[in-house]
């Protein structure tokens, strides 16, 4: 269980870092770097976090077992317990991803500022509405990722600082720490569902696309036929045309 939680957590945070890298790459002025922001590259890198973190977290699988009397999955080696809880788990799941998010967030902000500065030049065209929406969405997503990760980093730093006093804590203190643990995990989890809502509220074009998709998907369009006014569509004949038809009637012959 510890191994599974460690692998999934580190892989999830890796995808957050990769998304931050993708935002930086697609806003770069270099065409070579922008080529890294593509579906082909994303498909190539998708299995790598799972494979990499599975290999890195193998010690969690080796030194974990059901520990009596509650038979909960925990570490069986005292040395690895200290290394895993104080070094590996905090750094790999919180601190390192936070540094990467902040780094690529700043780089993305610099790229967007550079693009805005270039577009403000007299000989350059202004940013289109779609570019402004993409800029707003990228900045909001990057800022939200950093904000949601900071509480978890603070909690991890706090638990490391009080690790020596863990044996002397009261039941109320342990309950408060567990509550803070659950809250910070929930806040971090907001990252993985926030992109859709950020795009939905920030981009009118995205909302229109979603509305069109739902309309076509669930057949919400009405198939009623509007009645036509026959008086407006009927063929009109003038008096001259009527007189001409009377004076020169057309003769139709039938074939035998």
Short mmCIF file of N, CA and C in Angstrom, two decimals, residues 118-244:
data_model
loop_
_atom_site.label_atom_id
_atom_site.label_comp_id
_atom_site.label_asym_id
_atom_site.label_seq_id
_atom_site.Cartn_x
_atom_site.Cartn_y
_atom_site.Cartn_z
N UNK A 118 6.43 42.56 -27.32
CA UNK A 118 6.67 42.58 -28.76
C UNK A 118 5.41 43.04 -29.50
N UNK A 119 4.25 42.59 -29.05
CA UNK A 119 3.01 42.97 -29.72
C UNK A 119 2.67 44.44 -29.52
N UNK A 120 3.25 45.08 -28.51
CA UNK A 120 2.99 46.49 -28.28
C UNK A 120 3.84 47.41 -29.14
N UNK A 121 4.76 46.83 -29.90
CA UNK A 121 5.58 47.64 -30.79
C UNK A 121 4.72 48.23 -31.91
N UNK A 122 5.11 49.39 -32.45
CA UNK A 122 4.27 50.03 -33.49
C UNK A 122 4.09 49.18 -34.75
N UNK A 123 5.11 48.42 -35.12
CA UNK A 123 5.03 47.65 -36.36
C UNK A 123 4.49 46.25 -36.15
N UNK A 124 3.98 45.95 -34.97
CA UNK A 124 3.44 44.63 -34.68
C UNK A 124 1.94 44.72 -34.45
N UNK A 125 1.25 43.65 -34.82
CA UNK A 125 -0.19 43.60 -34.61
C UNK A 125 -0.49 43.28 -33.15
N UNK A 126 -1.63 43.69 -32.70
CA UNK A 126 -2.03 43.44 -31.31
C UNK A 126 -2.41 41.99 -31.12
N UNK A 127 -2.39 41.56 -29.85
CA UNK A 127 -2.75 40.19 -29.54
C UNK A 127 -4.23 39.96 -29.83
N UNK A 128 -4.52 38.83 -30.44
CA UNK A 128 -5.90 38.50 -30.73
C UNK A 128 -6.63 38.10 -29.45
N UNK A 129 -7.95 38.00 -29.56
CA UNK A 129 -8.74 37.61 -28.40
C UNK A 129 -8.39 36.22 -27.93
N UNK A 130 -8.15 35.31 -28.88
CA UNK A 130 -7.78 33.94 -28.52
C UNK A 130 -6.44 33.90 -27.79
N UNK A 131 -5.47 34.69 -28.23
CA UNK A 131 -4.17 34.73 -27.55
C UNK A 131 -4.30 35.32 -26.15
N UNK A 132 -5.14 36.33 -25.99
CA UNK A 132 -5.35 36.89 -24.67
C UNK A 132 -6.01 35.88 -23.73
N UNK A 133 -6.95 35.11 -24.25
CA UNK A 133 -7.58 34.10 -23.43
C UNK A 133 -6.59 33.01 -23.03
N UNK A 134 -5.76 32.57 -23.96
CA UNK A 134 -4.76 31.55 -23.65
C UNK A 134 -3.77 32.07 -22.62
N UNK A 135 -3.37 33.32 -22.74
CA UNK A 135 -2.46 33.91 -21.77
C UNK A 135 -3.07 33.93 -20.38
N UNK A 136 -4.32 34.34 -20.30
CA UNK A 136 -5.00 34.39 -19.01
C UNK A 136 -5.16 32.99 -18.41
N UNK A 137 -5.47 32.01 -19.23
CA UNK A 137 -5.64 30.65 -18.72
C UNK A 137 -4.32 30.06 -18.23
N UNK A 138 -3.24 30.29 -18.96
CA UNK A 138 -1.94 29.74 -18.56
C UNK A 138 -1.46 30.34 -17.25
N UNK A 139 -1.59 31.66 -17.12
CA UNK A 139 -1.15 32.30 -15.89
C UNK A 139 -1.99 31.85 -14.70
N UNK A 140 -3.29 31.72 -14.90
CA UNK A 140 -4.17 31.28 -13.81
C UNK A 140 -3.86 29.86 -13.40
N UNK A 141 -3.64 28.98 -14.38
CA UNK A 141 -3.34 27.59 -14.06
C UNK A 141 -2.01 27.46 -13.33
N UNK A 142 -1.00 28.18 -13.77
CA UNK A 142 0.31 28.12 -13.11
C UNK A 142 0.23 28.65 -11.69
N UNK A 143 -0.45 29.76 -11.51
CA UNK A 143 -0.57 30.34 -10.17
C UNK A 143 -1.35 29.43 -9.24
N UNK A 144 -2.41 28.82 -9.74
CA UNK A 144 -3.21 27.92 -8.90
C UNK A 144 -2.41 26.67 -8.51
N UNK A 145 -1.61 26.15 -9.42
CA UNK A 145 -0.79 24.98 -9.10
C UNK A 145 0.18 25.28 -7.97
N UNK A 146 0.78 26.46 -8.01
CA UNK A 146 1.73 26.83 -6.96
C UNK A 146 1.00 27.04 -5.63
N UNK A 147 -0.14 27.71 -5.67
CA UNK A 147 -0.88 27.99 -4.44
C UNK A 147 -1.37 26.70 -3.79
N UNK A 148 -1.83 25.75 -4.60
CA UNK A 148 -2.34 24.50 -4.04
C UNK A 148 -1.24 23.60 -3.50
N UNK A 149 -0.02 23.77 -3.96
CA UNK A 149 1.07 22.91 -3.50
C UNK A 149 1.76 23.47 -2.27
N UNK A 150 1.71 24.77 -2.06
CA UNK A 150 2.40 25.38 -0.92
C UNK A 150 1.89 24.86 0.42
N UNK A 151 0.57 24.73 0.67
CA UNK A 151 0.13 24.21 1.98
C UNK A 151 0.69 22.82 2.29
N UNK A 152 0.77 21.97 1.29
CA UNK A 152 1.34 20.64 1.53
C UNK A 152 2.82 20.73 1.87
N UNK A 153 3.53 21.63 1.22
CA UNK A 153 4.95 21.80 1.53
C UNK A 153 5.13 22.32 2.95
N UNK A 154 4.28 23.23 3.37
CA UNK A 154 4.36 23.74 4.75
C UNK A 154 4.06 22.63 5.75
N UNK A 155 3.07 21.81 5.44
CA UNK A 155 2.73 20.70 6.35
C UNK A 155 3.88 19.70 6.44
N UNK A 156 4.50 19.38 5.32
CA UNK A 156 5.61 18.44 5.34
C UNK A 156 6.78 19.00 6.14
N UNK A 157 7.08 20.28 5.95
CA UNK A 157 8.16 20.89 6.72
C UNK A 157 7.84 20.89 8.22
N UNK A 158 6.58 21.09 8.55
CA UNK A 158 6.18 21.08 9.96
C UNK A 158 6.31 19.68 10.57
N UNK A 159 5.87 18.67 9.85
CA UNK A 159 5.96 17.31 10.38
C UNK A 159 7.41 16.86 10.54
N UNK A 160 8.28 17.32 9.66
CA UNK A 160 9.70 16.99 9.81
C UNK A 160 10.27 17.66 11.05
N UNK A 161 9.85 18.88 11.33
CA UNK A 161 10.39 19.60 12.48
C UNK A 161 9.93 19.02 13.81
N UNK A 162 8.75 18.40 13.83
CA UNK A 162 8.24 17.84 15.09
C UNK A 162 8.38 16.32 15.12
N UNK A 163 9.18 15.77 14.25
CA UNK A 163 9.31 14.32 14.20
C UNK A 163 9.87 13.76 15.51
N UNK A 164 10.78 14.50 16.15
CA UNK A 164 11.37 14.01 17.40
C UNK A 164 10.37 14.01 18.55
N UNK A 165 9.31 14.82 18.45
CA UNK A 165 8.33 14.90 19.52
C UNK A 165 7.09 14.05 19.25
N UNK A 166 7.15 13.19 18.25
CA UNK A 166 5.97 12.42 17.87
C UNK A 166 5.53 11.46 18.96
N UNK A 167 6.46 10.95 19.74
CA UNK A 167 6.11 9.96 20.77
C UNK A 167 5.47 10.59 22.00
N UNK A 168 5.62 11.88 22.17
CA UNK A 168 5.07 12.55 23.36
C UNK A 168 3.81 13.35 23.07
N UNK A 169 3.27 13.23 21.89
CA UNK A 169 2.08 14.01 21.53
C UNK A 169 0.83 13.40 22.14
N UNK A 170 -0.12 14.26 22.41
CA UNK A 170 -1.40 13.81 22.93
C UNK A 170 -2.31 13.38 21.77
N UNK A 171 -3.44 12.81 22.15
CA UNK A 171 -4.39 12.35 21.13
C UNK A 171 -4.96 13.53 20.34
N UNK A 172 -5.19 14.66 21.01
CA UNK A 172 -5.73 15.83 20.32
C UNK A 172 -4.73 16.38 19.31
N UNK A 173 -3.46 16.42 19.68
CA UNK A 173 -2.44 16.91 18.75
C UNK A 173 -2.31 16.01 17.53
N UNK A 174 -2.35 14.71 17.76
CA UNK A 174 -2.27 13.78 16.63
C UNK A 174 -3.49 13.92 15.72
N UNK A 175 -4.65 14.14 16.32
CA UNK A 175 -5.87 14.32 15.51
C UNK A 175 -5.79 15.58 14.66
N UNK A 176 -5.25 16.65 15.24
CA UNK A 176 -5.10 17.90 14.48
C UNK A 176 -4.12 17.71 13.32
N UNK A 177 -3.04 16.99 13.57
CA UNK A 177 -2.06 16.75 12.50
C UNK A 177 -2.66 15.90 11.39
N UNK A 178 -3.43 14.89 11.76
CA UNK A 178 -4.08 14.06 10.74
C UNK A 178 -5.11 14.86 9.95
N UNK A 179 -5.81 15.76 10.63
CA UNK A 179 -6.76 16.62 9.92
C UNK A 179 -6.05 17.53 8.94
N UNK A 180 -4.93 18.12 9.38
CA UNK A 180 -4.15 18.97 8.47
C UNK A 180 -3.60 18.16 7.30
N UNK A 181 -3.24 16.91 7.56
CA UNK A 181 -2.76 16.04 6.49
C UNK A 181 -3.84 15.83 5.44
N UNK A 182 -5.05 15.53 5.88
CA UNK A 182 -6.15 15.31 4.93
C UNK A 182 -6.51 16.58 4.17
N UNK A 183 -6.49 17.71 4.86
CA UNK A 183 -6.84 18.97 4.20
C UNK A 183 -5.80 19.34 3.14
N UNK A 184 -4.53 19.20 3.46
CA UNK A 184 -3.50 19.56 2.48
C UNK A 184 -3.51 18.62 1.28
N UNK A 185 -3.81 17.35 1.52
CA UNK A 185 -3.92 16.42 0.39
C UNK A 185 -5.10 16.80 -0.51
N UNK A 186 -6.20 17.20 0.11
CA UNK A 186 -7.36 17.62 -0.68
C UNK A 186 -7.06 18.88 -1.48
N UNK A 187 -6.31 19.80 -0.88
CA UNK A 187 -5.97 21.04 -1.60
C UNK A 187 -5.05 20.74 -2.78
N UNK A 188 -4.10 19.85 -2.59
CA UNK A 188 -3.21 19.47 -3.70
C UNK A 188 -4.01 18.80 -4.81
N UNK A 189 -5.02 18.03 -4.44
CA UNK A 189 -5.82 17.32 -5.44
C UNK A 189 -6.63 18.27 -6.32
N UNK A 190 -6.82 19.50 -5.87
CA UNK A 190 -7.54 20.48 -6.69
C UNK A 190 -6.81 20.73 -8.00
N UNK A 191 -5.49 20.58 -7.99
CA UNK A 191 -4.70 20.80 -9.20
C UNK A 191 -5.17 19.95 -10.37
N UNK A 192 -5.56 18.72 -10.07
CA UNK A 192 -5.84 17.77 -11.14
C UNK A 192 -7.23 17.95 -11.74
N UNK A 193 -8.07 18.74 -11.11
CA UNK A 193 -9.41 19.00 -11.65
C UNK A 193 -9.63 20.46 -11.99
N UNK A 194 -8.63 21.28 -11.78
CA UNK A 194 -8.82 22.73 -11.93
C UNK A 194 -8.71 23.20 -13.37
N UNK A 195 -8.00 22.47 -14.21
CA UNK A 195 -7.76 22.95 -15.58
C UNK A 195 -9.06 23.16 -16.34
N UNK A 196 -9.96 22.19 -16.23
CA UNK A 196 -11.22 22.29 -16.97
C UNK A 196 -12.01 23.52 -16.53
N UNK A 197 -12.11 23.74 -15.23
CA UNK A 197 -12.91 24.86 -14.73
C UNK A 197 -12.24 26.20 -15.01
N UNK A 198 -10.92 26.23 -14.97
CA UNK A 198 -10.22 27.47 -15.30
C UNK A 198 -10.46 27.82 -16.77
N UNK A 199 -10.33 26.84 -17.65
CA UNK A 199 -10.58 27.10 -19.06
C UNK A 199 -12.05 27.47 -19.30
N UNK A 200 -12.94 26.85 -18.55
CA UNK A 200 -14.37 27.11 -18.74
C UNK A 200 -14.74 28.54 -18.34
N UNK A 201 -14.18 29.03 -17.25
CA UNK A 201 -14.53 30.37 -16.77
C UNK A 201 -13.70 31.47 -17.42
N UNK A 202 -12.55 31.12 -17.97
CA UNK A 202 -11.65 32.14 -18.52
C UNK A 202 -11.84 32.37 -20.01
N UNK A 203 -12.38 31.39 -20.71
CA UNK A 203 -12.43 31.47 -22.17
C UNK A 203 -13.86 31.36 -22.68
N UNK A 204 -14.42 32.42 -23.24
CA UNK A 204 -15.74 32.31 -23.88
C UNK A 204 -15.74 31.35 -25.06
N UNK A 205 -14.62 31.28 -25.77
CA UNK A 205 -14.55 30.36 -26.91
C UNK A 205 -14.61 28.91 -26.44
N UNK A 206 -13.95 28.62 -25.34
CA UNK A 206 -14.00 27.26 -24.80
C UNK A 206 -15.42 26.91 -24.33
N UNK A 207 -16.10 27.87 -23.71
CA UNK A 207 -17.48 27.62 -23.29
C UNK A 207 -18.38 27.38 -24.49
N UNK A 208 -18.16 28.11 -25.57
CA UNK A 208 -18.97 27.90 -26.77
C UNK A 208 -18.70 26.53 -27.37
N UNK A 209 -17.44 26.10 -27.34
CA UNK A 209 -17.11 24.78 -27.87
C UNK A 209 -17.76 23.68 -27.04
N UNK A 210 -17.74 23.82 -25.72
CA UNK A 210 -18.38 22.83 -24.85
C UNK A 210 -19.89 22.80 -25.09
N UNK A 211 -20.49 23.97 -25.25
CA UNK A 211 -21.93 24.02 -25.50
C UNK A 211 -22.30 23.36 -26.82
N UNK A 212 -21.50 23.60 -27.85
CA UNK A 212 -21.76 22.96 -29.14
C UNK A 212 -21.60 21.45 -29.05
N UNK A 213 -20.59 21.01 -28.31
CA UNK A 213 -20.38 19.56 -28.17
C UNK A 213 -21.54 18.91 -27.42
N UNK A 214 -21.98 19.53 -26.34
CA UNK A 214 -23.10 18.96 -25.58
C UNK A 214 -24.38 18.97 -26.40
N UNK A 215 -24.56 20.00 -27.19
CA UNK A 215 -25.76 20.07 -28.04
C UNK A 215 -25.78 18.95 -29.06
N UNK A 216 -24.64 18.71 -29.68
CA UNK A 216 -24.56 17.63 -30.67
C UNK A 216 -24.56 16.25 -30.02
N UNK A 217 -23.94 16.16 -28.85
CA UNK A 217 -23.81 14.85 -28.20
C UNK A 217 -25.14 14.34 -27.69
N UNK A 218 -25.93 15.20 -27.10
CA UNK A 218 -27.20 14.79 -26.50
C UNK A 218 -28.40 15.19 -27.35
N UNK A 219 -28.16 15.61 -28.58
CA UNK A 219 -29.24 15.93 -29.52
C UNK A 219 -30.22 16.93 -28.92
N UNK A 220 -29.69 18.04 -28.46
CA UNK A 220 -30.52 19.05 -27.83
C UNK A 220 -31.15 20.01 -28.83
N UNK A 221 -30.75 19.93 -30.08
CA UNK A 221 -31.33 20.82 -31.08
C UNK A 221 -32.73 20.34 -31.44
N UNK A 222 -33.65 21.30 -31.62
CA UNK A 222 -35.03 20.96 -31.99
C UNK A 222 -35.11 20.69 -33.49
N UNK A 223 -35.86 19.65 -33.84
CA UNK A 223 -36.03 19.26 -35.24
C UNK A 223 -37.37 19.73 -35.81
N UNK A 224 -37.98 20.75 -35.24
CA UNK A 224 -39.26 21.24 -35.73
C UNK A 224 -39.07 22.00 -37.03
N UNK A 225 -40.06 21.85 -37.91
CA UNK A 225 -40.03 22.52 -39.21
C UNK A 225 -40.88 23.78 -39.11
N UNK A 226 -40.29 24.90 -39.41
CA UNK A 226 -41.01 26.17 -39.33
C UNK A 226 -41.96 26.30 -40.52
N UNK A 227 -43.22 26.69 -40.30
CA UNK A 227 -44.16 26.83 -41.41
C UNK A 227 -43.79 28.02 -42.29
N UNK A 228 -43.98 27.84 -43.59
CA UNK A 228 -43.66 28.90 -44.55
C UNK A 228 -44.94 29.60 -44.97
N UNK A 229 -44.86 30.87 -45.27
CA UNK A 229 -46.01 31.66 -45.72
C UNK A 229 -46.17 31.45 -47.22
N UNK A 230 -47.24 30.77 -47.60
CA UNK A 230 -47.45 30.44 -49.01
C UNK A 230 -47.76 31.69 -49.84
N UNK A 231 -48.32 32.71 -49.20
CA UNK A 231 -48.63 33.92 -49.95
C UNK A 231 -47.36 34.64 -50.39
N UNK A 232 -46.31 34.51 -49.57
CA UNK A 232 -45.08 35.18 -49.92
C UNK A 232 -44.26 34.39 -50.91
N UNK A 233 -44.45 33.08 -50.92
CA UNK A 233 -43.64 32.24 -51.81
C UNK A 233 -44.35 31.91 -53.11
N UNK A 234 -45.65 32.22 -53.26
CA UNK A 234 -46.36 31.90 -54.49
C UNK A 234 -45.87 32.77 -55.63
N UNK A 235 -45.97 32.23 -56.86
CA UNK A 235 -45.52 32.95 -58.04
C UNK A 235 -46.54 34.01 -58.41
N UNK A 236 -46.11 35.22 -58.61
CA UNK A 236 -47.01 36.33 -58.96
C UNK A 236 -46.93 36.60 -60.45
N UNK A 237 -48.09 36.90 -61.05
CA UNK A 237 -48.17 37.19 -62.48
C UNK A 237 -48.74 38.59 -62.65
N UNK A 238 -48.14 39.34 -63.49
CA UNK A 238 -48.65 40.68 -63.78
C UNK A 238 -49.76 40.60 -64.81
N UNK A 239 -50.48 41.71 -64.98
CA UNK A 239 -51.56 41.73 -65.96
C UNK A 239 -51.07 41.53 -67.37
N UNK A 240 -49.90 42.07 -67.71
CA UNK A 240 -49.35 41.90 -69.06
C UNK A 240 -49.02 40.45 -69.33
N UNK A 241 -48.44 39.75 -68.32
CA UNK A 241 -48.12 38.34 -68.52
C UNK A 241 -49.38 37.52 -68.69
N UNK A 242 -50.48 37.86 -67.99
CA UNK A 242 -51.73 37.12 -68.12
C UNK A 242 -52.34 37.32 -69.49
N UNK A 243 -52.33 38.57 -69.98
CA UNK A 243 -52.87 38.84 -71.31
C UNK A 243 -52.07 38.15 -72.39
N UNK A 244 -50.76 38.09 -72.23
CA UNK A 244 -49.91 37.42 -73.21
C UNK A 244 -50.22 35.94 -73.26
#
